[in-house]
Tab-separated table of C-alpha atoms and ligand atoms in Angstrom:
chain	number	residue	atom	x	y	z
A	142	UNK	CA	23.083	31.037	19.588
A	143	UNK	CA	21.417	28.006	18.075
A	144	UNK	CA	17.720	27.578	18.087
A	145	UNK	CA	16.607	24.168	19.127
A	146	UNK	CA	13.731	23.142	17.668
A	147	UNK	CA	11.340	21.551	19.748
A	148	UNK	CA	7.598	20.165	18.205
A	149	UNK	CA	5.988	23.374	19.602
A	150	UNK	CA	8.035	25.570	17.482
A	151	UNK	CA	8.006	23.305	14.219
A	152	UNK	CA	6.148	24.727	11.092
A	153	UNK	CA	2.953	22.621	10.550
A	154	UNK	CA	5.039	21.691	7.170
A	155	UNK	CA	8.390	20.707	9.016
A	156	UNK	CA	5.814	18.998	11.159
A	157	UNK	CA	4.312	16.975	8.382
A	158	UNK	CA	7.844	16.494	7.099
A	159	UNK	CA	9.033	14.363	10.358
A	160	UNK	CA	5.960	12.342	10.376
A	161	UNK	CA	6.774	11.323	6.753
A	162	UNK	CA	10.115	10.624	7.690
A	163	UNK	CA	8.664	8.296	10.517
A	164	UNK	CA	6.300	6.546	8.132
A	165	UNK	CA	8.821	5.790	5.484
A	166	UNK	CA	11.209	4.247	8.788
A	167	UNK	CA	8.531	2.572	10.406
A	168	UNK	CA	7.409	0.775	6.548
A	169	UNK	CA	11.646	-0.194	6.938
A	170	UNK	CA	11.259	-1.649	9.982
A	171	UNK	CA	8.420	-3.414	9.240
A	172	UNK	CA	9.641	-4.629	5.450
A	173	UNK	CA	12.786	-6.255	7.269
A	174	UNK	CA	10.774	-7.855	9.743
A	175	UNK	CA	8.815	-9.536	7.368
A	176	UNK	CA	11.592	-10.625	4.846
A	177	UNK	CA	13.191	-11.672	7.840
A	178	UNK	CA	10.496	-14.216	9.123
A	179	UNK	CA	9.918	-15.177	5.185
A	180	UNK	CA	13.698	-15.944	5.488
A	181	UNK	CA	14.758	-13.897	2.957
A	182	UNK	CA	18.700	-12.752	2.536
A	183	UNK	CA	19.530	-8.782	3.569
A	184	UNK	CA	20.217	-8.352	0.105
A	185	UNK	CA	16.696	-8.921	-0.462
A	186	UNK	CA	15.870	-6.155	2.245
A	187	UNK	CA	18.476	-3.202	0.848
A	188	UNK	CA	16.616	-4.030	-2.428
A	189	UNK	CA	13.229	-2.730	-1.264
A	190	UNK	CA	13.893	-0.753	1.144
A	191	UNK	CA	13.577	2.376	-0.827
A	192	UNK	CA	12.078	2.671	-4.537
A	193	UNK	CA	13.932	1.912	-7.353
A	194	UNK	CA	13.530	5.521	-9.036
A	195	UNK	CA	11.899	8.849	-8.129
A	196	UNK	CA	11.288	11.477	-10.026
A	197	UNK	CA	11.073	15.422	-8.830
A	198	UNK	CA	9.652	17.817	-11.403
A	199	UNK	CA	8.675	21.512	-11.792
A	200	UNK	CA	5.855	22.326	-13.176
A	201	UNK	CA	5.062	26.008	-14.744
A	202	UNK	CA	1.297	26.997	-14.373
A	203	UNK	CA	-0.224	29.999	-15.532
A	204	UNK	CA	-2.714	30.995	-13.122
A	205	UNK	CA	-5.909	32.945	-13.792
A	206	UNK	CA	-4.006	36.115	-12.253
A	207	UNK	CA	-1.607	36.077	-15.356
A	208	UNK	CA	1.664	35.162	-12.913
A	209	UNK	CA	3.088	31.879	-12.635
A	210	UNK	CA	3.375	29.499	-10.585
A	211	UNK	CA	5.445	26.750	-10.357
A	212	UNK	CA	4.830	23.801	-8.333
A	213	UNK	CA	7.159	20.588	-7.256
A	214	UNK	CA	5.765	17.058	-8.175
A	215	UNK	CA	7.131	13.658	-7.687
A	216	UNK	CA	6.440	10.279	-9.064
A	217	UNK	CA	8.073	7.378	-7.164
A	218	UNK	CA	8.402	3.377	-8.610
A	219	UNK	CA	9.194	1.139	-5.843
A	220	UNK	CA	9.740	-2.134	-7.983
A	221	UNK	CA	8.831	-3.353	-11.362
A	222	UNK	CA	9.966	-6.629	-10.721
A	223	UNK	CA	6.322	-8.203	-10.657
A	224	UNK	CA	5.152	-6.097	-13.519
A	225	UNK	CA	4.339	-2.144	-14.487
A	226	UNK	CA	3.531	0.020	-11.416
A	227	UNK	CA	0.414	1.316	-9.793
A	228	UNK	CA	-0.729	3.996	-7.498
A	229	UNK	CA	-2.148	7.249	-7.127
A	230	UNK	CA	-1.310	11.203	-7.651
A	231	UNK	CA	-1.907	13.127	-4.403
A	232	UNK	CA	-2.586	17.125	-4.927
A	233	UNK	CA	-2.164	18.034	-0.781
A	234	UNK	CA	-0.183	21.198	0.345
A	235	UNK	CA	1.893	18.876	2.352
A	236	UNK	CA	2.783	16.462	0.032
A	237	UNK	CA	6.744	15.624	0.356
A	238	UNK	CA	9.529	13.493	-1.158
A	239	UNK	CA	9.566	10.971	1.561
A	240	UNK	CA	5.853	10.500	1.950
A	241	UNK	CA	5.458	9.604	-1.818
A	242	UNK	CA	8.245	7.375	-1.647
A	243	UNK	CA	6.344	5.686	1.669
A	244	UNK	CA	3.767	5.095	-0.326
A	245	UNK	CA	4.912	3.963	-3.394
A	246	UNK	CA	6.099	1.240	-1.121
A	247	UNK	CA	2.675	0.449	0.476
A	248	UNK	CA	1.481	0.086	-3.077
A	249	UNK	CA	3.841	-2.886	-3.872
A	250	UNK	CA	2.866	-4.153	-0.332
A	251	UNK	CA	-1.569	-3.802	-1.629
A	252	UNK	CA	-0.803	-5.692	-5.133
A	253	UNK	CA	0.960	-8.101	-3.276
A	254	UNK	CA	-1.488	-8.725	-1.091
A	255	UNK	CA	-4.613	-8.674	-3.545
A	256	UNK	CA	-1.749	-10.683	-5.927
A	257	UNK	CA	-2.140	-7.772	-9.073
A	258	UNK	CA	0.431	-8.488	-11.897
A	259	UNK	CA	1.548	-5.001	-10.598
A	260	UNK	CA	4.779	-2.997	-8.004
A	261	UNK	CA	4.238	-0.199	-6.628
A	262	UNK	CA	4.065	3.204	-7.307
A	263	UNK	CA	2.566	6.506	-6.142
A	264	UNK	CA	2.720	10.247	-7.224
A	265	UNK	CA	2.018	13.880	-5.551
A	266	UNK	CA	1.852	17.381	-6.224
A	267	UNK	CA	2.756	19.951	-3.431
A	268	UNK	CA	-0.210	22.582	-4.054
A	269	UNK	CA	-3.737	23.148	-2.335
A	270	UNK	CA	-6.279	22.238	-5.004
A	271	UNK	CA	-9.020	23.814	-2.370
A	272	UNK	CA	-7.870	27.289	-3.308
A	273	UNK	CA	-7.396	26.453	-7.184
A	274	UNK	CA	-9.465	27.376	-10.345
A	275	UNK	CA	-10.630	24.613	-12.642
A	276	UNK	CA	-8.370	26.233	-15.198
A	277	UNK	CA	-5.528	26.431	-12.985
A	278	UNK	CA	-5.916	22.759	-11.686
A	279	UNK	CA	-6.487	21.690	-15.420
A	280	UNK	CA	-2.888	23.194	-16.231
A	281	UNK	CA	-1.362	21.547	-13.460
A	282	UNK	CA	-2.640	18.034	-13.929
A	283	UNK	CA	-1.832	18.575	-17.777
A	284	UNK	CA	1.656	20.065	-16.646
A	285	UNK	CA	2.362	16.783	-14.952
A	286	UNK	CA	1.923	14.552	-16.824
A	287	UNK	CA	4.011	16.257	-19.641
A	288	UNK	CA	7.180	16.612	-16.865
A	289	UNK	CA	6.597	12.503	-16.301
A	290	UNK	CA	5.639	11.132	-19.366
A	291	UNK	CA	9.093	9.544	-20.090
A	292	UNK	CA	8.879	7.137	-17.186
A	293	UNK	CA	5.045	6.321	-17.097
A	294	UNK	CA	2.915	4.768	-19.213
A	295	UNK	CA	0.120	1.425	-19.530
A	296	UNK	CA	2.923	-0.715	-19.485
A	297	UNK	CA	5.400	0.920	-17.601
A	298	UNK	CA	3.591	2.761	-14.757
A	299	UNK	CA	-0.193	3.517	-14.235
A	300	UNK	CA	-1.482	6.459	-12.190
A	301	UNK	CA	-4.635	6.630	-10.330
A	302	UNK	CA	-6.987	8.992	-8.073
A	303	UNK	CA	-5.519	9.737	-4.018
A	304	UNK	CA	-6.204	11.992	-1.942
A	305	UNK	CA	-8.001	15.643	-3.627
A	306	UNK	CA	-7.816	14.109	-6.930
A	307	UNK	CA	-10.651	13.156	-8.563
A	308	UNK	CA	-12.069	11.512	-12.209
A	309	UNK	CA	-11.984	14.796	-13.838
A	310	UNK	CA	-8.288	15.358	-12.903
A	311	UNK	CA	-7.785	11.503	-14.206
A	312	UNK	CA	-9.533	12.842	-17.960
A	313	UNK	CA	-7.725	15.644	-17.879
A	314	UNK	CA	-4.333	13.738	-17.481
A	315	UNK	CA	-4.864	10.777	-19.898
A	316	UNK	CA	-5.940	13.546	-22.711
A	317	UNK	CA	-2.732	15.370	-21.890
A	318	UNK	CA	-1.264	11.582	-22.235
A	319	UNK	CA	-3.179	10.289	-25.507
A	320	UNK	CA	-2.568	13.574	-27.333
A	321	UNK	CA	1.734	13.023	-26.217
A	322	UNK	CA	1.646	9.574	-27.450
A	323	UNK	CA	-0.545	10.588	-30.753
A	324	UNK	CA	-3.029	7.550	-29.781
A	325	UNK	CA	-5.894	6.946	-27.242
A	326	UNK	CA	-4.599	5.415	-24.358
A	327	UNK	CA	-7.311	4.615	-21.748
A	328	UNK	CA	-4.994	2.166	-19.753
A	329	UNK	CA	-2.256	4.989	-18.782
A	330	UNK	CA	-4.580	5.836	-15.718
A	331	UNK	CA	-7.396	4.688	-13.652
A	332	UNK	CA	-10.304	5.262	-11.626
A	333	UNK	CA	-11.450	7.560	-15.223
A	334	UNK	CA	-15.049	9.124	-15.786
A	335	UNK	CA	-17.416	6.120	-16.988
A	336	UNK	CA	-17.670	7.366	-20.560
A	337	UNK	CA	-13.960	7.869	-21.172
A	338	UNK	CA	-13.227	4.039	-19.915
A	339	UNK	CA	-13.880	4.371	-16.465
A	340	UNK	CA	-14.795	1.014	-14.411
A	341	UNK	CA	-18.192	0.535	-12.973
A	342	UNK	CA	-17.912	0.564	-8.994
A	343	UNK	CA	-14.703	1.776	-9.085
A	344	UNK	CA	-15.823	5.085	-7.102
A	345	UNK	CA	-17.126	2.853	-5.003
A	346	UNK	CA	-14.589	0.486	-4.229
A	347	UNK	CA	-12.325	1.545	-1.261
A	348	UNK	CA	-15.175	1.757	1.013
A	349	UNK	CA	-16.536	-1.301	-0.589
A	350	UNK	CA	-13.116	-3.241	0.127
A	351	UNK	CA	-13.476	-2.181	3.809
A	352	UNK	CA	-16.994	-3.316	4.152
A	353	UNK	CA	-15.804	-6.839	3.170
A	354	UNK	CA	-12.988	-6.662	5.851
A	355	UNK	CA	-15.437	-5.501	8.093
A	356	UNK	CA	-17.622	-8.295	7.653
A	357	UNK	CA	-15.136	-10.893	7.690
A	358	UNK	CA	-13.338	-9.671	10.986
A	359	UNK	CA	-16.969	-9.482	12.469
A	360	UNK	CA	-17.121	-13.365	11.168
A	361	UNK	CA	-13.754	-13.975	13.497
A	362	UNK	CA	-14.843	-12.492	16.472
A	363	UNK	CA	-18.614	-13.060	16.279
A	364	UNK	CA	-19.741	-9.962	15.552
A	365	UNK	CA	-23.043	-10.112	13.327
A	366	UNK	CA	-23.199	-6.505	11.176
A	367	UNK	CA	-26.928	-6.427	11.942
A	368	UNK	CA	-26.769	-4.059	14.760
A	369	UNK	CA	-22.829	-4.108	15.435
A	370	UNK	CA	-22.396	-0.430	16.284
A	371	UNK	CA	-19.639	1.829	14.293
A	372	UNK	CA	-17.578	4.405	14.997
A	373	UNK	CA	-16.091	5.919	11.428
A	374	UNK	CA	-13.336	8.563	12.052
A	375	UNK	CA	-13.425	10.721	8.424
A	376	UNK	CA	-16.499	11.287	6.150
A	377	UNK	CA	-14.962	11.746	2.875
A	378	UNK	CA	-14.965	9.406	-0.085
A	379	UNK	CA	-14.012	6.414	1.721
A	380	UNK	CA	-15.986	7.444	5.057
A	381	UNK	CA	-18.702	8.194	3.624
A	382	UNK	CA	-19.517	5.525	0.645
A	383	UNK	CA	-18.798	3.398	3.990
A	384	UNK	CA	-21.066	5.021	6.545
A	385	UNK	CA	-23.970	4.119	3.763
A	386	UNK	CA	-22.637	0.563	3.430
A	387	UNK	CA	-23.081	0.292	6.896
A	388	UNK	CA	-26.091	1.456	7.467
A	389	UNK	CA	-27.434	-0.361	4.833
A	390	UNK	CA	-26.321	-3.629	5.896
A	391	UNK	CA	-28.429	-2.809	9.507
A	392	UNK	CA	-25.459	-1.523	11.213
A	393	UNK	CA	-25.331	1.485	13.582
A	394	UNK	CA	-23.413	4.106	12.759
A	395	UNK	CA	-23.036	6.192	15.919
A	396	UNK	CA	-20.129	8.068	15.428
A	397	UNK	CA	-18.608	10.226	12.376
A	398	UNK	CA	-16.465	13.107	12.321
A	399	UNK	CA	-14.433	15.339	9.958
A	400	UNK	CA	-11.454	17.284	9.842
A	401	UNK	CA	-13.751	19.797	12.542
A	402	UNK	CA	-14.513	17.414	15.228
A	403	UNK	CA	-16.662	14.274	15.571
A	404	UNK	CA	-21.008	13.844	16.400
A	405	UNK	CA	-21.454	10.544	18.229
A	406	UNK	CA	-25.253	9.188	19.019
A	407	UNK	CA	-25.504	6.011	20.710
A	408	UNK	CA	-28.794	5.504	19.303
A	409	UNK	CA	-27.723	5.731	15.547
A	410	UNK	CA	-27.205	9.088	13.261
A	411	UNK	CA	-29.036	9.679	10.319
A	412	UNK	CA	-26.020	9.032	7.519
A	413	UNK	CA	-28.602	9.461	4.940
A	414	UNK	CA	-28.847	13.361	6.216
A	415	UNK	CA	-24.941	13.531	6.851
A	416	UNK	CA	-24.187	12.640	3.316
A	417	UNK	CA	-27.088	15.229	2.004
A	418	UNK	CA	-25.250	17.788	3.774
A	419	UNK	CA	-21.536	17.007	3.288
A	420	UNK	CA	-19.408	19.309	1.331
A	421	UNK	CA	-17.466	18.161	-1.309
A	422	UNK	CA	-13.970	17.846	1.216
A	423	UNK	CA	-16.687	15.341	3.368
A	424	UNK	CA	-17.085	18.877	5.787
A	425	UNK	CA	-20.261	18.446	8.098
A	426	UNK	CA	-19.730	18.457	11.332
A	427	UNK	CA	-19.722	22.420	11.042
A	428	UNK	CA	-23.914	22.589	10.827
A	429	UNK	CA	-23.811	21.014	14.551
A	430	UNK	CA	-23.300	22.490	17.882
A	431	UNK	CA	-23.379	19.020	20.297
A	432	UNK	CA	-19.469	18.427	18.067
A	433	UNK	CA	-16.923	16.488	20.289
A	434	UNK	CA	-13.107	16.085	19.434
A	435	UNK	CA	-11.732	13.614	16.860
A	436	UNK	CA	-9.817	11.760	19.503
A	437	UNK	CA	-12.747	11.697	22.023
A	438	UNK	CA	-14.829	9.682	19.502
A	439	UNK	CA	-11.922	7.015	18.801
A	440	UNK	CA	-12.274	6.247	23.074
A	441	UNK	CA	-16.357	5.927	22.800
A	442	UNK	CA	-17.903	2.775	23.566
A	443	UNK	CA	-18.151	0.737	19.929
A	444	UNK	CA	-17.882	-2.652	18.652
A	445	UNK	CA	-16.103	-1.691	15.474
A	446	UNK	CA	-14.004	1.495	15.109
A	447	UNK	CA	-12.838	2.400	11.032
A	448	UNK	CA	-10.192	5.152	11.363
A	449	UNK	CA	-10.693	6.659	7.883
A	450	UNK	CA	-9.119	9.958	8.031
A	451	UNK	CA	-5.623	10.699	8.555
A	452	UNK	CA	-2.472	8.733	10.139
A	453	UNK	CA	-1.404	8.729	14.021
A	454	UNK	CA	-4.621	8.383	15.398
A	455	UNK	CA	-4.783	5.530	17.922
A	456	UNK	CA	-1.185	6.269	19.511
A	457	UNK	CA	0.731	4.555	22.579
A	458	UNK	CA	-1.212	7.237	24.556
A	459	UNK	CA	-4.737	6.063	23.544
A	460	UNK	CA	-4.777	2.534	22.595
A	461	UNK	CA	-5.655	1.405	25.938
A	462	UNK	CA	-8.906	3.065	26.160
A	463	UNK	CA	-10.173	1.916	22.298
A	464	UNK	CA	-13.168	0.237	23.199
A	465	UNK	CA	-13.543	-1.685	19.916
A	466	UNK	CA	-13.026	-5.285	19.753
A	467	UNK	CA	-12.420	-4.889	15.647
A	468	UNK	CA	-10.390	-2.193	14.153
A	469	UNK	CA	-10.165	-1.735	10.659
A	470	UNK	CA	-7.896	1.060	9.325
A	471	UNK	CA	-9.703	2.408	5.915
A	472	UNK	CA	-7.010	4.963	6.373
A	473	UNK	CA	-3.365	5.676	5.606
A	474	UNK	CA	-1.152	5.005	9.010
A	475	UNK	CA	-3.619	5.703	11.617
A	476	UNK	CA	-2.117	3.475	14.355
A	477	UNK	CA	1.564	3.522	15.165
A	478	UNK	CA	3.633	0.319	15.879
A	479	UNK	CA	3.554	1.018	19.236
A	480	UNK	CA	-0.745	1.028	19.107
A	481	UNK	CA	-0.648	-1.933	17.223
A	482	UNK	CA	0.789	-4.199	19.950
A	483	UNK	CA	-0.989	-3.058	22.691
A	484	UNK	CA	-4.511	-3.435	20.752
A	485	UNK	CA	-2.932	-6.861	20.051
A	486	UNK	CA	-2.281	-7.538	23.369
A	487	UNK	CA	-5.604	-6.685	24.228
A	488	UNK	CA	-7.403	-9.062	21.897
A	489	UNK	CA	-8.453	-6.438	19.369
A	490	UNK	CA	-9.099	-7.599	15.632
A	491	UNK	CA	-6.658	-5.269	14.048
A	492	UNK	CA	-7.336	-4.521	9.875
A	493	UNK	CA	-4.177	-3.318	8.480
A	494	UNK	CA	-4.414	-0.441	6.366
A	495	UNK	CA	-2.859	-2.571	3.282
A	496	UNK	CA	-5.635	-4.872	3.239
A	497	UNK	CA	-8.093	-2.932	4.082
A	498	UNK	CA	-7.787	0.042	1.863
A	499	UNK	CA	-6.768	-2.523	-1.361
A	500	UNK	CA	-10.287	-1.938	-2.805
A	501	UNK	CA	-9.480	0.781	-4.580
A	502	UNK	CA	-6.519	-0.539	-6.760
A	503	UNK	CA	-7.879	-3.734	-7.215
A	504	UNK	CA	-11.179	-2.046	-9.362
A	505	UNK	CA	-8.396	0.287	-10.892
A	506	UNK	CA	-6.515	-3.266	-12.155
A	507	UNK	CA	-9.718	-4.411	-13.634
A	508	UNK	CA	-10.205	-0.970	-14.958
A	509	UNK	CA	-7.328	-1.215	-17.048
A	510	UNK	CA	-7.770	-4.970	-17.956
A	511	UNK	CA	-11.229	-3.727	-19.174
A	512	UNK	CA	-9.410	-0.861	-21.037
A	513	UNK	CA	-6.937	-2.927	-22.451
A	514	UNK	CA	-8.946	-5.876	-23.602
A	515	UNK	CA	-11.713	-3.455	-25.090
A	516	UNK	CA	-14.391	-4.691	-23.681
A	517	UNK	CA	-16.186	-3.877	-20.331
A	518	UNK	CA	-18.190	-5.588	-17.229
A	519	UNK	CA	-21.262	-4.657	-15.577
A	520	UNK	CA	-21.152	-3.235	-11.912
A	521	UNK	CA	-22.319	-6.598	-10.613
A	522	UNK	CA	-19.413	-8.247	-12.316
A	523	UNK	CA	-16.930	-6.147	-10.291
A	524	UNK	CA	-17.996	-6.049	-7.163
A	525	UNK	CA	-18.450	-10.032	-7.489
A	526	UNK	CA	-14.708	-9.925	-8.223
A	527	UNK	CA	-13.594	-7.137	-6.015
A	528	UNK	CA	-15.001	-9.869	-3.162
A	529	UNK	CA	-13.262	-12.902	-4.184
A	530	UNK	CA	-10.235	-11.233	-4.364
A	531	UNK	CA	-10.890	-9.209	-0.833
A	532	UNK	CA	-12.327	-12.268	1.207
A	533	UNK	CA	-9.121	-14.071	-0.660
A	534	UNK	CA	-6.397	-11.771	1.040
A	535	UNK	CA	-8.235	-10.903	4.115
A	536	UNK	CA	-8.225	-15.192	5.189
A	537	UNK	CA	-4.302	-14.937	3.338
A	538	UNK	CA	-3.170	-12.957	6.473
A	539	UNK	CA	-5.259	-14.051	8.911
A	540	UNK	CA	-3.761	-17.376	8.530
A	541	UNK	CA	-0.118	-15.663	8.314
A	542	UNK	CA	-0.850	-14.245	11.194
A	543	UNK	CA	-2.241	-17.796	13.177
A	544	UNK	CA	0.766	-19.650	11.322
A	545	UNK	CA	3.907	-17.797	12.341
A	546	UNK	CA	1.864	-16.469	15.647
A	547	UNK	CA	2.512	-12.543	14.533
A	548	UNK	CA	-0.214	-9.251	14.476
A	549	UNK	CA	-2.088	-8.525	11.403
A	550	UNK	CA	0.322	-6.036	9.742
A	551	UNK	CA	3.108	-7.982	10.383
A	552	UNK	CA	1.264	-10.771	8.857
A	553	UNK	CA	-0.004	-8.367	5.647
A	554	UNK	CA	3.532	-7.233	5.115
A	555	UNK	CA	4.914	-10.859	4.978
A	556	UNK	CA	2.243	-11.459	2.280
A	557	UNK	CA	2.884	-8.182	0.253
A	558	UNK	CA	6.410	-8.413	0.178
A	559	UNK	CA	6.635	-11.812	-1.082
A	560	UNK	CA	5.651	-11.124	-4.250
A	561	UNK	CA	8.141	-8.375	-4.814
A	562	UNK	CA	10.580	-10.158	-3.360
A	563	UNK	CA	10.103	-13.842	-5.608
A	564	UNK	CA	9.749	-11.796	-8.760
A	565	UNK	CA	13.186	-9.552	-7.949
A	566	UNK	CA	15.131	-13.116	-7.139
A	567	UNK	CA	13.471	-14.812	-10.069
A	568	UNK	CA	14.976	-12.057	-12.703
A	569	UNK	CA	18.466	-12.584	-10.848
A	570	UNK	CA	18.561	-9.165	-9.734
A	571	UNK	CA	19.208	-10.721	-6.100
B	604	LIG	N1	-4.693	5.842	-4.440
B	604	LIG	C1	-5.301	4.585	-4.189
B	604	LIG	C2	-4.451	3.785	-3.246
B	604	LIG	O1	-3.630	4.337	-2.572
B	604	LIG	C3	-5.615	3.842	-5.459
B	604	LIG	C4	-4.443	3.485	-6.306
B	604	LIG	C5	-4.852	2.923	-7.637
B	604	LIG	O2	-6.036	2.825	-7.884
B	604	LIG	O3	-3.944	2.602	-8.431
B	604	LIG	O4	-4.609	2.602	-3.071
């Protein structure tokens, strides 16, 4: 007798697998919506549908037991037609093939947008680098990079921090890279300690490149930051950096949560004391009894809601009761198609998550031009040109959207595709 698998009996991994597969059809659908109102040819569409190469590696790792390990890595280039790619190197337990390759294709879509002389590309590890030594994670990182050395590089395709990686892991990886190559080579990978050609702000910068979409979506619909009251679901790097933002720009934050459950205070909470207490995986919520669910914060009464944790958040089933009249996704996928209709139905200022999370490779482009070039800017300099270039694309696709009458990602898609798209006809490949 066959078992039929229904979601209740799916492995949290075969779980994770199907929403992958989802994200990587729903990007599709989207991509061929968007080369279809640019009125580009279907050749244009099987181009970029999928990447132009992935890579799947095994990596050996001695562990501090004395058995090895080895662990499956992949590094996927979308297209190179615009110029070398870019993106991070996930280390997440339920990293898979079709998620990286997802992703690699949102990356061509975010240097599109912020127009970086860069495709898209994005790497991952399957492992859980909670549970690792320093040792062990320093073998793996080094591992990597010796199993994908042949198709990366400054010129051909630049790495970067993502989700549970971190500077350290960057150093550890452009050693591993410089001592391959026999020569220094700062520009293989960004978002680098400070002293081994790291950018100033570039730590900084995702949460950075959300508070400028937040402010310019408050500018649209009216909404002054001095007192607008925010809802941030996830307190990790990006939540977190952002919470302070915030707060310092005389918002409210009244609601945060973590991977636990959510604290929500209509009269304000004190982020300075949430970020004192947060663990280094943004845990907090755990010191607090008065904890509500992660979904029951998203329907709290808020002007402007930042889903900054993980994807499927604001669903079919819950997108009528967001009360937020701006939404900005600092996340990865947290609304589904379906969500983003209905919110745009309703009126809501919708963010895309390519546009708003673009802050990060954007300092991680003028990382390596300052890594390149030799010579290197002072934090004021960056985040001056981190907000020219994110007040640039933000008004990009809100016009898109006004001009051919469409919803925000629609509209951010149409303006990261483009680029991928011109370059690919311009070499004659289409
Ligand atoms: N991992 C980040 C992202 O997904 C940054 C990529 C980069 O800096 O190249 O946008």
């Amino acid at each position: 007798m066959s078992i039929i698998k229904t979601s209740e009996n799916l492995s949290e991994e075969q779980k994770k697998e199907n929403e992958s597969l989802d994200l990587f059809l729903s990007t599709q659908t989207v991509i061929k919506e968007a080369l279809n109102k640019l009125g580009y040819s279907n050749e244009l569409f099987e181009l970029l549908k999928e990447p132009l190469r992935m890579l799947t590696v095994r990596i050996p790792v001695k562990m501090d037991d004395g058995t090895v390990k080895v662990f499956t890595g992949y590094r996927s280039q979308h297209n190179d037609a615009v110029g070398p790619t870019k993106g991070g190197v996930r280390f997440h337990p339920e990293v898979n093939e079709k998620e990286v390759k997802a992703l690699s294709i949102w990356m061509s879509l975010k240097c599109g947008i912020t127009d970086l002389p860069y495709g898209g590309g994005k790497g991952g590890i399957i492992c859980d680098p909670r549970v690792m030594s320093f040792g062990e994670l320093e073998r793996l990182s080094r591992g990597y990079v010796r199993a994908i050395s042949q198709i990366v590089g400054p010129t051909k395709d630049i790495p970067a921090p993502d989700m549970y990686t971190n500077s350290q892991i960057m150093a550890w990886m452009m050693d591993e890279y410089s001592r391959l190559r026999e020569f220094d080579s700062p520009g293989f990978i960004t978002g680098k300690p400070i002293v081994l050609g790291g950018s100033q702000g570039r730590e900084t910068a995702t949460a950075r490149g959300v508070t400028i979409c937040i402010e310019e979506a408050g500018k649209k619909k009216g909404i002054d930051l001095l007192g607008a009251r925010i809802i941030i679901q996830g307190f990790g790097n990006a939540g977190s950096f952002l919470a302070k933002f915030m707060h310092n720009a005389g918002a409210m934050v009244i609601g945060i949560s973590d991977a636990n459950g959510a604290l929500y205070d209509p009269k304000g909470l004190d982020i300075d004391y949430l970020i004192d207490r947060r663990d280094s995986f943004g845990t907090v919520t755990n010191l607090f009894t008065n904890v509500i669910t992660n979904q029951e914060l998203l329907e709290k009464e808020c002007d402007i809601l930042v889903p900054a944790a993980i994807s499927n958040q604001i669903t079919a089933q819950n997108a009528h009761r967001i009360k937020a009249s701006i939404v900005v996704e600092a996340a990865n996928g947290p609304t589904t198609l379906e969500a983003t209709k209905i919110l745009d139905e309703r009126g809501v200022l919708l963010v895309p998550d390519i546009l708003a999370s673009a802050g990060g490779v954007t300092v991680s482009y003028f990382e390596w031009v300052q890594n390149n070039q030799g010579y290197y800017w002072s934090e004021e300099e960056v985040v001056e040109k981190l907000r020219k270039v994110m007040i640039d694309s933000f008004e990009n696709i809100y016009q898109t959207a006004q001009v051919y009458k469409v919803d925000m990602r629609l509209a951010a898609y149409m303006v990261g595709i483009k680029k991928s798209a011109e370059a690919s006809s311009f070499r004659g490949w289409v």
